[in-house]
Amino acid sequence: MLCQECNMRPATLHFTKIVNGEKTEFHICETCAKEKGEMLPGTPNGFSIHSLLSGMLDFDSSTKSHSSGHTGPQNLQCKDCGMTYTQFSKLGRFGCPSCYQYFDSRLDPLFKRVHGSTGHVGKVPVRTGGRLKVKRQIDDLKKEMQQHIVQEEFEAAAELRDQIRKLEKEMTEE
Amino acid sequence: MPNIRFTEKPLSDWMRGDAEDSEIVISSRVRIARNLQHLPFPMLATNQQSEEVLQRLTDILQYDDLGRFGTFHTLKISELDEIDKQVLVEKHLISPNLANESRNGAVLISDDESVSVMINEEDHLRIQCLYPGCQVREAWERAMVIDDAFEAHVDYAFDDRRGFLTSCPTNVGTGMRASVMMHLPALVMTHQINRILSAVSQVGLTVRGIYGEGSEAVGNLFQISNQITLGQTEAEIIENLHGVVLQIIEHERSARERLMNESMLRITDRVMRSFGILSYAAVLDSKEAAQRLSDVRLGVDLGILERPSIAAMNELNVMTQPGFLQKSFGDKMNTGERDMYRAKLIRQKLGSTL
């Protein structure tokens, strides 16, 4: 396959871009990639993960601001560090932990695209994560209880219900 | 004067040991990113704030929790010269980012260099554990214990829904990046590598060159790591990576077997030629050195060559990097001088006196 830029050298770098389910393929040789000053890992102005993210975020804000009128995401600002959503979308990085809270309404689509998921299911801090651990335990017990109900094992379900109540009570008392 | 023992010798103690599948998997690494609550991330932190982060995190060394991993030494980046910084990058003990851009950046390194903790890199804290061979589970378990040791003394930025909050959205959740460095010459020679690497990317893993983001794969070395940090548990991420790595090992092994069965003479010739060039060349650029060293490593693995040992090969991989060459033979060198000294060093190591 020949390079799409110069049509002379064989294409050695292949990119696939998917925007809104629309797939575009891009084939280029190393020399043209270098000339373009991006795409090629290792060049000083290399194509970084942040520029990629920034592309995604910019795209996101430009389409959404049309439909939602004046409450566009560019008005969002982190009250702790002062970073605006526009800055965030340019830098591809948060300014402080609170940015997650102030930009929250905009983050689900981003995380879905990057991780395919929006919620954390992994480790919880040992010392400060107690509440979340109990909450997860309750969720697991509820699922288990549902299974017992479906299978009409009501005694086992009732036992779990009591355990859930006990844990919920402990949580509200804390 | 900072403690620069870590830049004096090329091979970290942790690299010396024999490990499972080490003829194909060079090393396993787990890195986790953490941040302190109520403080801006390093990119936005003021000088005073980043100093506070450094102080609070280095203070933790006085507690016993970390002691079981040996003594930790603190190196402040601002106190290191350029070549020492480069050597630490070449040994994977710090990232290029910490070496070049950090303010109040520091690294805590354990005696055997298997644990390095970067402070004020992209995140306040980046804990990294390195193991030889395919030991990604072991590296993960150790990283978790060290994580707990820090968390016992500082409050991490954590959110019930998003997990551990990180400066870059690509690390949020577990904050964990697990990676395995693999030497895959037979898959490259048999042109199967692209097919395998593209399959790898479809299961949430990614492949990079050996010096991290933005570097080329040289010498048939590939770093495979998880791409996703949110929505999967740490155990799932580790098992996924481990499973895929085991499969790639199998593919590489059968490709090696096939090469030996079908073209033994050609492979033997290639290995011997590379050994000959490394033993007698007067000038070697980094790309050629990496490729020839890869051939020789394959030759040792296949029993074509008896030496050098794998430890010596690992050592050469680091010693032939620009920073280490300059460290060994004197200050700043241009590319031409480096190519000459690289050849000299390899000749010495392989026992040729010419």
Coordinates of C-alpha atoms in Angstrom, one line a residue:
Chain A
M1 CA 0.0 0.0 0.0
L2 CA 1.3 3.5 -0.9
C3 CA 1.5 6.4 1.4
Q4 CA -1.6 8.7 1.0
E5 CA 0.5 11.9 1.3
C6 CA 3.3 11.3 -1.2
N7 CA 2.0 8.4 -3.2
M8 CA 5.6 7.3 -3.6
R9 CA 6.8 5.4 -0.6
P10 CA 5.1 2.4 1.0
A11 CA 2.8 3.3 3.9
T12 CA 4.2 2.0 7.1
L13 CA 2.0 3.7 9.6
H14 CA -1.7 2.9 9.7
F15 CA -4.3 4.8 11.7
T16 CA -8.0 4.2 12.2
K17 CA -10.1 7.1 13.4
I18 CA -13.6 6.4 14.6
V19 CA -15.9 9.4 15.2
N20 CA -19.5 8.7 16.0
G21 CA -19.2 5.2 14.6
E22 CA -17.8 6.6 11.3
K23 CA -14.5 4.9 10.5
T24 CA -11.8 6.6 8.6
E25 CA -8.5 4.9 7.7
F26 CA -5.3 6.7 7.2
H27 CA -2.1 5.2 5.7
I28 CA 1.2 7.2 5.7
C29 CA 4.9 6.6 5.3
E30 CA 7.4 7.5 8.0
T31 CA 9.0 10.4 6.1
C32 CA 5.6 12.1 5.5
A33 CA 4.7 11.5 9.1
K34 CA 7.9 13.2 10.2
E35 CA 7.3 16.1 7.9
K36 CA 3.9 16.6 9.3
G37 CA 5.5 16.7 12.7
E38 CA 3.0 14.6 14.4
M39 CA 1.8 11.0 14.6
L40 CA 5.2 9.6 14.9
P41 CA 6.2 8.5 18.4
G42 CA 9.6 9.8 19.4
T43 CA 9.6 13.1 17.5
P44 CA 9.8 16.2 19.7
N45 CA 6.3 17.5 18.8
G46 CA 5.1 13.9 19.0
F47 CA 1.5 13.0 18.9
S48 CA 0.8 12.6 22.6
I49 CA -2.0 11.1 24.5
H50 CA -2.9 14.6 25.7
S51 CA -3.3 15.9 22.2
L52 CA -5.5 12.9 21.3
L53 CA -7.7 13.5 24.4
S54 CA -7.8 17.2 23.6
G55 CA -9.1 16.4 20.1
M56 CA -11.9 14.3 21.6
L57 CA -12.9 16.9 24.2
D58 CA -12.9 19.7 21.7
F59 CA -15.1 17.7 19.4
D60 CA -17.4 17.0 22.3
S61 CA -17.8 20.6 23.3
S62 CA -18.4 22.0 19.8
T63 CA -21.3 19.6 19.1
K64 CA -23.0 19.8 22.5
S65 CA -22.9 23.6 22.8
H66 CA -25.1 24.0 19.7
S67 CA -27.9 21.9 21.1
S68 CA -27.8 23.1 24.7
G69 CA -27.7 26.8 24.1
H70 CA -26.0 29.0 26.7
T71 CA -25.3 26.4 29.3
G72 CA -22.4 25.2 27.2
P73 CA -19.5 23.3 28.9
Q74 CA -17.1 26.2 28.3
N75 CA -18.8 27.9 31.3
L76 CA -17.8 25.1 33.6
Q77 CA -15.0 26.0 36.0
C78 CA -13.4 24.2 38.9
K79 CA -13.9 26.4 42.0
D80 CA -10.8 24.9 43.7
C81 CA -8.0 25.4 41.2
G82 CA -9.7 27.7 38.7
M83 CA -9.3 25.5 35.7
T84 CA -12.1 25.9 33.1
Y85 CA -13.5 23.2 31.0
T86 CA -12.1 24.8 27.9
Q87 CA -8.6 24.8 29.4
F88 CA -9.1 21.2 30.4
S89 CA -10.2 20.3 26.9
K90 CA -7.0 21.9 25.5
L91 CA -4.6 20.4 28.0
G92 CA -6.2 17.0 28.3
R93 CA -5.4 17.0 32.0
F94 CA -7.2 18.0 35.2
G95 CA -5.9 20.7 37.4
C96 CA -6.8 19.2 40.8
P97 CA -8.9 16.4 42.3
S98 CA -12.0 18.7 42.5
C99 CA -12.1 19.2 38.7
Y100 CA -13.6 15.7 38.6
Q101 CA -16.6 17.1 40.6
Y102 CA -17.0 20.4 38.7
F103 CA -16.7 18.8 35.3
D104 CA -18.7 15.7 36.3
S105 CA -21.6 16.4 33.9
R106 CA -19.2 16.2 31.0
L107 CA -17.1 13.3 32.0
D108 CA -19.2 10.2 31.3
P109 CA -18.9 10.3 27.5
L110 CA -15.1 10.9 27.8
F111 CA -14.6 8.0 30.2
K112 CA -16.8 5.8 28.1
R113 CA -14.7 6.5 25.0
V114 CA -11.3 6.1 26.8
H115 CA -12.1 3.2 29.1
G116 CA -15.4 1.8 27.8
S117 CA -16.8 2.4 31.3
T118 CA -17.6 5.3 33.7
G119 CA -17.4 3.8 37.2
H120 CA -14.6 2.4 39.4
V121 CA -14.9 -1.1 40.6
G122 CA -11.3 -1.6 41.8
K123 CA -9.4 -1.0 45.0
V124 CA -10.7 1.2 47.7
P125 CA -8.4 3.1 50.1
V126 CA -7.8 0.9 53.2
R127 CA -8.1 3.7 55.8
T128 CA -10.6 6.1 54.3
G129 CA -12.6 3.9 52.0
G130 CA -14.7 2.1 54.6
R131 CA -18.1 3.4 53.6
L132 CA -17.6 2.4 49.9
K133 CA -16.6 -1.1 51.0
V134 CA -19.8 -1.5 53.0
K135 CA -21.8 -0.1 50.1
R136 CA -20.3 -2.6 47.7
Q137 CA -21.0 -5.4 50.2
I138 CA -24.6 -4.3 50.4
D139 CA -24.9 -4.3 46.6
D140 CA -23.5 -7.8 46.4
L141 CA -25.8 -9.1 49.1
K142 CA -28.8 -7.5 47.3
K143 CA -27.9 -9.3 44.1
E144 CA -27.5 -12.6 46.0
M145 CA -30.9 -12.0 47.7
Q146 CA -32.6 -11.4 44.3
Q147 CA -31.3 -14.7 43.1
H148 CA -32.7 -16.5 46.1
I149 CA -36.1 -14.9 45.5
V150 CA -36.1 -15.9 41.9
Q151 CA -35.4 -19.5 43.0
E152 CA -38.1 -19.2 45.7
E153 CA -35.6 -19.8 48.5
F154 CA -37.3 -17.4 50.8
E155 CA -35.6 -18.4 54.0
A156 CA -32.1 -17.7 52.6
A157 CA -33.4 -14.5 51.1
A158 CA -34.8 -13.3 54.5
E159 CA -31.4 -14.0 56.1
L160 CA -29.7 -11.8 53.6
R161 CA -32.3 -9.1 54.0
D162 CA -31.5 -9.0 57.7
Q163 CA -27.8 -8.8 57.0
I164 CA -28.4 -5.9 54.5
R165 CA -30.6 -4.0 57.0
K166 CA -27.9 -4.4 59.7
L167 CA -25.2 -3.0 57.4
E168 CA -27.4 -0.1 56.2
K169 CA -28.2 0.8 59.8
E170 CA -24.5 0.8 60.6
M171 CA -23.8 3.1 57.7
T172 CA -26.4 5.6 58.7
E173 CA -25.2 5.6 62.3
E174 CA -21.6 6.4 61.3
Chain B
M1 CA 26.0 15.5 47.3
P2 CA 23.1 13.2 46.3
N3 CA 23.4 9.5 46.5
I4 CA 24.3 8.5 43.0
R5 CA 25.1 4.8 43.5
F6 CA 22.1 4.0 41.4
T7 CA 23.8 5.5 38.4
E8 CA 27.1 3.8 38.8
K9 CA 26.2 0.3 37.8
P10 CA 24.1 -0.6 34.7
L11 CA 22.2 -3.6 36.1
S12 CA 19.8 -3.3 39.0
D13 CA 20.1 -6.1 41.5
W14 CA 16.5 -7.2 40.8
M15 CA 17.5 -8.0 37.2
R16 CA 20.1 -10.6 38.1
G17 CA 17.8 -13.3 39.3
D18 CA 16.6 -16.2 37.2
A19 CA 12.8 -16.0 36.6
E20 CA 10.1 -17.9 34.9
D21 CA 9.9 -17.5 31.1
S22 CA 12.8 -15.0 31.2
E23 CA 14.1 -16.1 27.9
I24 CA 11.2 -14.2 26.4
V25 CA 9.9 -11.9 29.1
I26 CA 12.6 -9.5 30.2
S27 CA 10.7 -7.8 33.0
S28 CA 7.3 -7.1 34.6
R29 CA 6.4 -3.8 36.0
V30 CA 3.4 -2.3 37.8
R31 CA 3.0 1.4 38.3
I32 CA 0.2 3.0 40.3
A33 CA -0.6 6.7 40.3
R34 CA -1.9 8.4 43.4
N35 CA -2.6 12.0 44.5
L36 CA -3.1 13.8 47.8
Q37 CA -6.4 15.3 48.6
H38 CA -7.0 19.0 48.6
L39 CA -3.9 19.8 46.6
P40 CA -3.6 20.7 42.9
F41 CA -1.9 18.2 40.6
P42 CA 1.8 18.9 40.0
M43 CA 1.1 20.7 36.7
L44 CA -0.8 23.4 38.5
A45 CA 0.8 23.3 41.9
T46 CA 2.7 26.3 43.1
N47 CA 6.3 25.8 44.2
Q48 CA 5.2 25.8 47.8
Q49 CA 2.5 23.3 47.2
S50 CA 4.8 20.9 45.4
E51 CA 7.3 21.3 48.1
E52 CA 4.6 20.4 50.6
V53 CA 3.8 17.2 48.6
L54 CA 7.5 16.3 48.5
Q55 CA 7.8 16.8 52.3
R56 CA 4.7 14.9 53.3
L57 CA 5.6 11.9 51.1
T58 CA 9.3 11.7 52.0
D59 CA 8.3 12.0 55.7
I60 CA 6.6 8.7 55.4
L61 CA 10.0 7.0 55.0
Q62 CA 10.6 7.4 58.7
Y63 CA 7.8 5.0 59.5
D64 CA 8.5 1.3 59.5
D65 CA 5.9 0.2 56.9
L66 CA 8.2 0.7 54.0
G67 CA 11.2 -0.7 55.8
R68 CA 10.5 -4.3 54.8
F69 CA 11.3 -3.5 51.2
G70 CA 14.8 -2.5 52.2
T71 CA 16.2 0.9 52.8
F72 CA 14.9 3.7 50.5
H73 CA 17.2 6.4 49.2
T74 CA 15.8 9.8 48.2
L75 CA 17.1 11.5 45.1
K76 CA 16.0 15.1 44.4
I77 CA 15.9 15.6 40.6
S78 CA 17.2 19.2 40.9
E79 CA 20.4 17.9 42.5
L80 CA 21.2 15.4 39.8
D81 CA 23.3 16.3 36.7
E82 CA 21.9 15.6 33.2
I83 CA 23.8 12.4 32.7
D84 CA 22.7 10.9 36.0
K85 CA 19.1 11.7 35.2
Q86 CA 19.5 10.1 31.8
V87 CA 21.0 6.9 33.3
L88 CA 18.0 6.7 35.8
V89 CA 15.7 7.0 32.8
E90 CA 17.6 4.3 30.9
K91 CA 17.3 2.0 34.0
H92 CA 13.6 2.7 34.0
L93 CA 13.9 4.0 37.6
I94 CA 12.4 7.4 36.6
S95 CA 10.4 8.6 33.6
P96 CA 11.6 11.1 31.1
N97 CA 8.9 13.4 32.3
L98 CA 10.2 13.5 35.9
A99 CA 13.7 14.0 34.6
N100 CA 12.8 17.0 32.4
E101 CA 9.8 18.8 33.5
S102 CA 9.0 18.2 37.2
R103 CA 9.1 20.9 39.9
N104 CA 10.3 19.6 43.3
G105 CA 10.5 16.2 41.7
A106 CA 12.2 13.4 43.5
V107 CA 12.5 9.6 43.5
L108 CA 12.7 7.2 46.3
I109 CA 14.6 4.0 45.3
S110 CA 14.9 0.8 47.2
D111 CA 18.3 -0.8 47.8
D112 CA 17.9 -3.4 45.1
E113 CA 16.2 -0.9 42.8
S114 CA 13.1 -3.1 42.5
V115 CA 10.9 -0.3 43.9
S116 CA 11.0 3.3 42.8
V117 CA 8.6 5.9 43.9
M118 CA 8.3 9.1 41.8
I119 CA 7.1 12.3 43.5
N120 CA 5.7 15.2 41.6
E121 CA 5.7 13.6 38.3
E122 CA 2.4 13.9 36.4
D123 CA 0.8 12.8 39.6
H124 CA 1.9 13.5 43.2
L125 CA 2.9 9.8 43.7
R126 CA 3.8 7.1 41.3
I127 CA 4.8 3.8 42.8
Q128 CA 6.6 1.4 40.6
C129 CA 7.6 -2.2 41.2
L130 CA 9.9 -4.1 38.9
Y131 CA 10.4 -7.9 38.7
P132 CA 12.4 -10.0 36.3
G133 CA 10.6 -12.4 33.9
C134 CA 6.9 -12.9 33.8
Q135 CA 6.0 -11.9 37.4
V136 CA 3.3 -9.3 36.9
R137 CA 1.2 -10.7 39.7
E138 CA 4.1 -10.5 42.1
A139 CA 4.8 -6.9 41.0
W140 CA 1.2 -6.0 41.5
E141 CA 1.0 -7.5 45.0
R142 CA 4.1 -5.6 46.1
A143 CA 2.8 -2.4 44.6
M144 CA -0.5 -2.8 46.6
V145 CA 1.4 -3.3 49.9
I146 CA 3.5 -0.2 49.3
D147 CA 0.4 1.7 48.3
D148 CA -1.2 0.8 51.6
A149 CA 1.9 1.8 53.5
F150 CA 1.7 5.4 52.0
E151 CA -2.1 5.5 52.5
A152 CA -1.7 4.8 56.2
H153 CA -0.2 8.2 56.5
V154 CA -1.8 10.5 53.9
D155 CA -5.3 10.9 52.5
Y156 CA -5.5 10.1 48.8
A157 CA -7.8 11.9 46.4
F158 CA -10.4 9.2 45.9
D159 CA -14.0 9.3 44.7
D160 CA -16.5 6.5 45.2
R161 CA -17.6 6.6 41.6
R162 CA -14.4 7.5 39.7
G163 CA -11.9 5.7 42.0
F164 CA -8.4 7.2 42.4
L165 CA -8.3 10.6 40.9
T166 CA -5.4 11.3 38.5
S167 CA -4.1 14.2 36.5
C168 CA -4.7 12.5 33.2
P169 CA -8.2 11.0 32.5
T170 CA -6.5 7.9 31.0
N171 CA -5.2 6.8 34.5
V172 CA -8.3 7.4 36.6
G173 CA -9.9 4.5 38.5
T174 CA -7.3 2.0 39.6
G175 CA -4.5 4.4 38.6
M176 CA -2.7 1.2 37.6
R177 CA -0.5 0.5 34.6
A178 CA 0.9 -3.0 34.5
S179 CA 3.4 -3.8 31.8
V180 CA 5.6 -6.6 30.6
M181 CA 8.6 -6.2 28.4
M182 CA 9.0 -9.0 25.9
H183 CA 11.7 -10.0 23.4
L184 CA 9.9 -11.3 20.3
P185 CA 12.5 -11.8 17.5
A186 CA 10.9 -14.9 16.0
L187 CA 7.5 -13.3 15.7
V188 CA 9.1 -10.4 13.9
M189 CA 11.2 -12.6 11.6
T190 CA 8.1 -14.7 10.7
H191 CA 6.1 -11.5 10.0
Q192 CA 3.4 -12.5 12.6
I193 CA 4.1 -9.6 14.9
N194 CA 1.6 -7.1 13.4
R195 CA -1.2 -9.6 13.5
I196 CA -0.5 -10.4 17.1
L197 CA -0.1 -6.8 18.2
S198 CA -3.3 -5.8 16.6
A199 CA -5.1 -8.6 18.4
V200 CA -3.6 -7.4 21.6
S201 CA -5.0 -4.0 21.1
Q202 CA -8.5 -5.4 20.7
V203 CA -8.5 -6.8 24.3
G204 CA -7.8 -3.5 26.0
L205 CA -4.0 -3.8 26.0
T206 CA -1.4 -1.6 24.2
V207 CA 2.1 -2.0 22.9
R208 CA 4.9 0.5 23.1
G209 CA 8.6 0.9 22.7
I210 CA 10.7 0.1 25.7
Y211 CA 11.3 3.6 27.1
G212 CA 7.6 4.3 27.5
E213 CA 5.3 6.7 25.8
G214 CA 6.6 8.1 22.5
S215 CA 9.5 5.7 21.9
E216 CA 10.2 3.2 19.2
A217 CA 10.4 -0.5 19.6
V218 CA 14.1 -1.3 19.0
G219 CA 15.8 -4.6 19.2
N220 CA 12.6 -6.6 19.0
L221 CA 11.6 -5.5 22.5
F222 CA 7.9 -4.7 23.0
Q223 CA 6.2 -3.4 26.1
I224 CA 2.7 -4.7 26.5
S225 CA 0.5 -2.9 29.0
N226 CA -3.2 -2.4 30.0
Q227 CA -4.9 0.5 28.4
I228 CA -8.0 0.6 30.6
T229 CA -7.9 1.7 34.2
L230 CA -11.5 2.4 34.9
G231 CA -14.3 -0.2 35.1
Q232 CA -12.1 -3.2 35.7
T233 CA -10.7 -4.4 39.0
E234 CA -6.9 -4.6 39.5
A235 CA -7.1 -8.4 39.6
E236 CA -9.0 -8.4 36.2
I237 CA -6.4 -6.2 34.6
I238 CA -3.5 -8.3 35.9
E239 CA -5.2 -11.6 34.8
N240 CA -6.0 -10.2 31.4
L241 CA -2.5 -9.1 30.8
H242 CA -1.0 -12.2 32.3
G243 CA -3.2 -14.4 30.1
V244 CA -2.3 -12.6 26.9
V245 CA 1.4 -12.6 27.7
L246 CA 1.4 -16.3 28.3
Q247 CA -0.2 -16.7 24.8
I248 CA 2.3 -14.5 23.2
I249 CA 5.1 -16.5 24.9
E250 CA 3.6 -19.7 23.3
H251 CA 3.4 -18.1 19.9
E252 CA 7.0 -16.9 20.1
R253 CA 8.2 -20.3 21.3
S254 CA 6.5 -22.1 18.4
A255 CA 7.8 -19.5 15.9
R256 CA 11.3 -20.1 17.3
E257 CA 10.8 -23.9 16.9
R258 CA 9.6 -23.5 13.4
L259 CA 12.6 -21.3 12.5
M260 CA 15.0 -23.8 13.9
N261 CA 13.3 -26.7 12.1
E262 CA 12.9 -24.9 8.8
S263 CA 15.9 -22.6 8.6
M264 CA 18.4 -23.5 11.2
L265 CA 21.4 -22.7 9.0
R266 CA 20.0 -19.2 8.2
I267 CA 19.3 -18.4 11.8
T268 CA 22.6 -19.8 13.0
D269 CA 24.4 -17.7 10.3
R270 CA 22.5 -14.6 11.4
V271 CA 23.3 -15.1 15.1
M272 CA 27.0 -15.8 14.4
R273 CA 27.3 -12.8 12.1
S274 CA 25.8 -10.5 14.7
F275 CA 28.1 -12.0 17.4
G276 CA 31.0 -11.4 15.1
I277 CA 30.1 -7.8 14.4
L278 CA 29.5 -7.0 18.0
S279 CA 32.8 -8.7 18.9
Y280 CA 34.9 -6.8 16.3
A281 CA 33.1 -3.6 15.1
A282 CA 34.8 -0.3 15.7
V283 CA 31.6 1.8 15.3
L284 CA 28.1 0.8 16.3
D285 CA 25.0 3.1 16.2
S286 CA 22.3 2.4 18.7
K287 CA 19.9 0.9 16.3
E288 CA 22.4 -1.6 14.9
A289 CA 23.6 -2.5 18.4
A290 CA 20.1 -3.1 19.6
Q291 CA 19.3 -5.4 16.6
R292 CA 22.6 -7.3 16.9
L293 CA 22.1 -7.7 20.6
S294 CA 18.7 -9.1 19.9
D295 CA 20.1 -11.7 17.5
V296 CA 22.7 -12.7 20.1
R297 CA 20.1 -13.0 22.8
L298 CA 18.1 -15.2 20.5
G299 CA 21.2 -17.3 19.8
V300 CA 21.8 -17.8 23.5
D301 CA 18.2 -18.8 24.1
L302 CA 18.3 -21.3 21.2
G303 CA 21.5 -22.8 22.3
I304 CA 23.5 -21.6 19.3
L305 CA 25.8 -19.6 21.5
E306 CA 26.9 -20.4 25.0
R307 CA 27.6 -16.9 26.2
P308 CA 27.0 -14.1 27.1
S309 CA 24.7 -14.9 29.9
I310 CA 21.2 -13.4 30.0
A311 CA 22.3 -11.1 32.8
A312 CA 25.2 -9.9 30.7
M313 CA 22.8 -9.2 27.8
N314 CA 20.5 -7.2 30.1
E315 CA 23.5 -5.3 31.3
L316 CA 24.6 -4.5 27.7
N317 CA 21.1 -3.3 26.8
V318 CA 21.4 -0.6 29.5
M319 CA 25.2 0.1 29.1
T320 CA 24.9 0.9 25.4
Q321 CA 22.3 3.7 25.9
P322 CA 23.6 7.2 25.5
G323 CA 23.4 8.3 29.1
F324 CA 25.3 5.3 30.4
L325 CA 28.0 5.5 27.7
Q326 CA 28.7 9.1 28.7
K327 CA 28.7 8.1 32.4
S328 CA 31.3 5.3 31.7
F329 CA 33.6 7.1 29.3
G330 CA 33.4 10.7 30.4
D331 CA 31.2 13.7 29.9
K332 CA 29.2 15.0 26.9
M333 CA 29.8 13.1 23.7
N334 CA 28.5 13.6 20.2
T335 CA 26.7 10.8 18.3
G336 CA 29.9 9.8 16.5
E337 CA 31.9 9.4 19.7
R338 CA 29.1 7.5 21.3
D339 CA 29.0 5.1 18.4
M340 CA 32.7 4.4 18.8
Y341 CA 32.5 4.0 22.6
R342 CA 29.4 1.8 22.3
A343 CA 31.4 -0.6 20.0
K344 CA 34.4 -0.5 22.4
L345 CA 32.2 -1.3 25.4
I346 CA 30.5 -4.2 23.7
R347 CA 33.9 -5.6 22.5
Q348 CA 35.2 -5.4 26.0
K349 CA 32.1 -7.1 27.4
L350 CA 32.2 -9.9 24.8
G351 CA 35.9 -10.6 25.6
S352 CA 37.5 -9.4 22.3
T353 CA 40.6 -7.3 22.9
L354 CA 40.9 -5.9 19.4

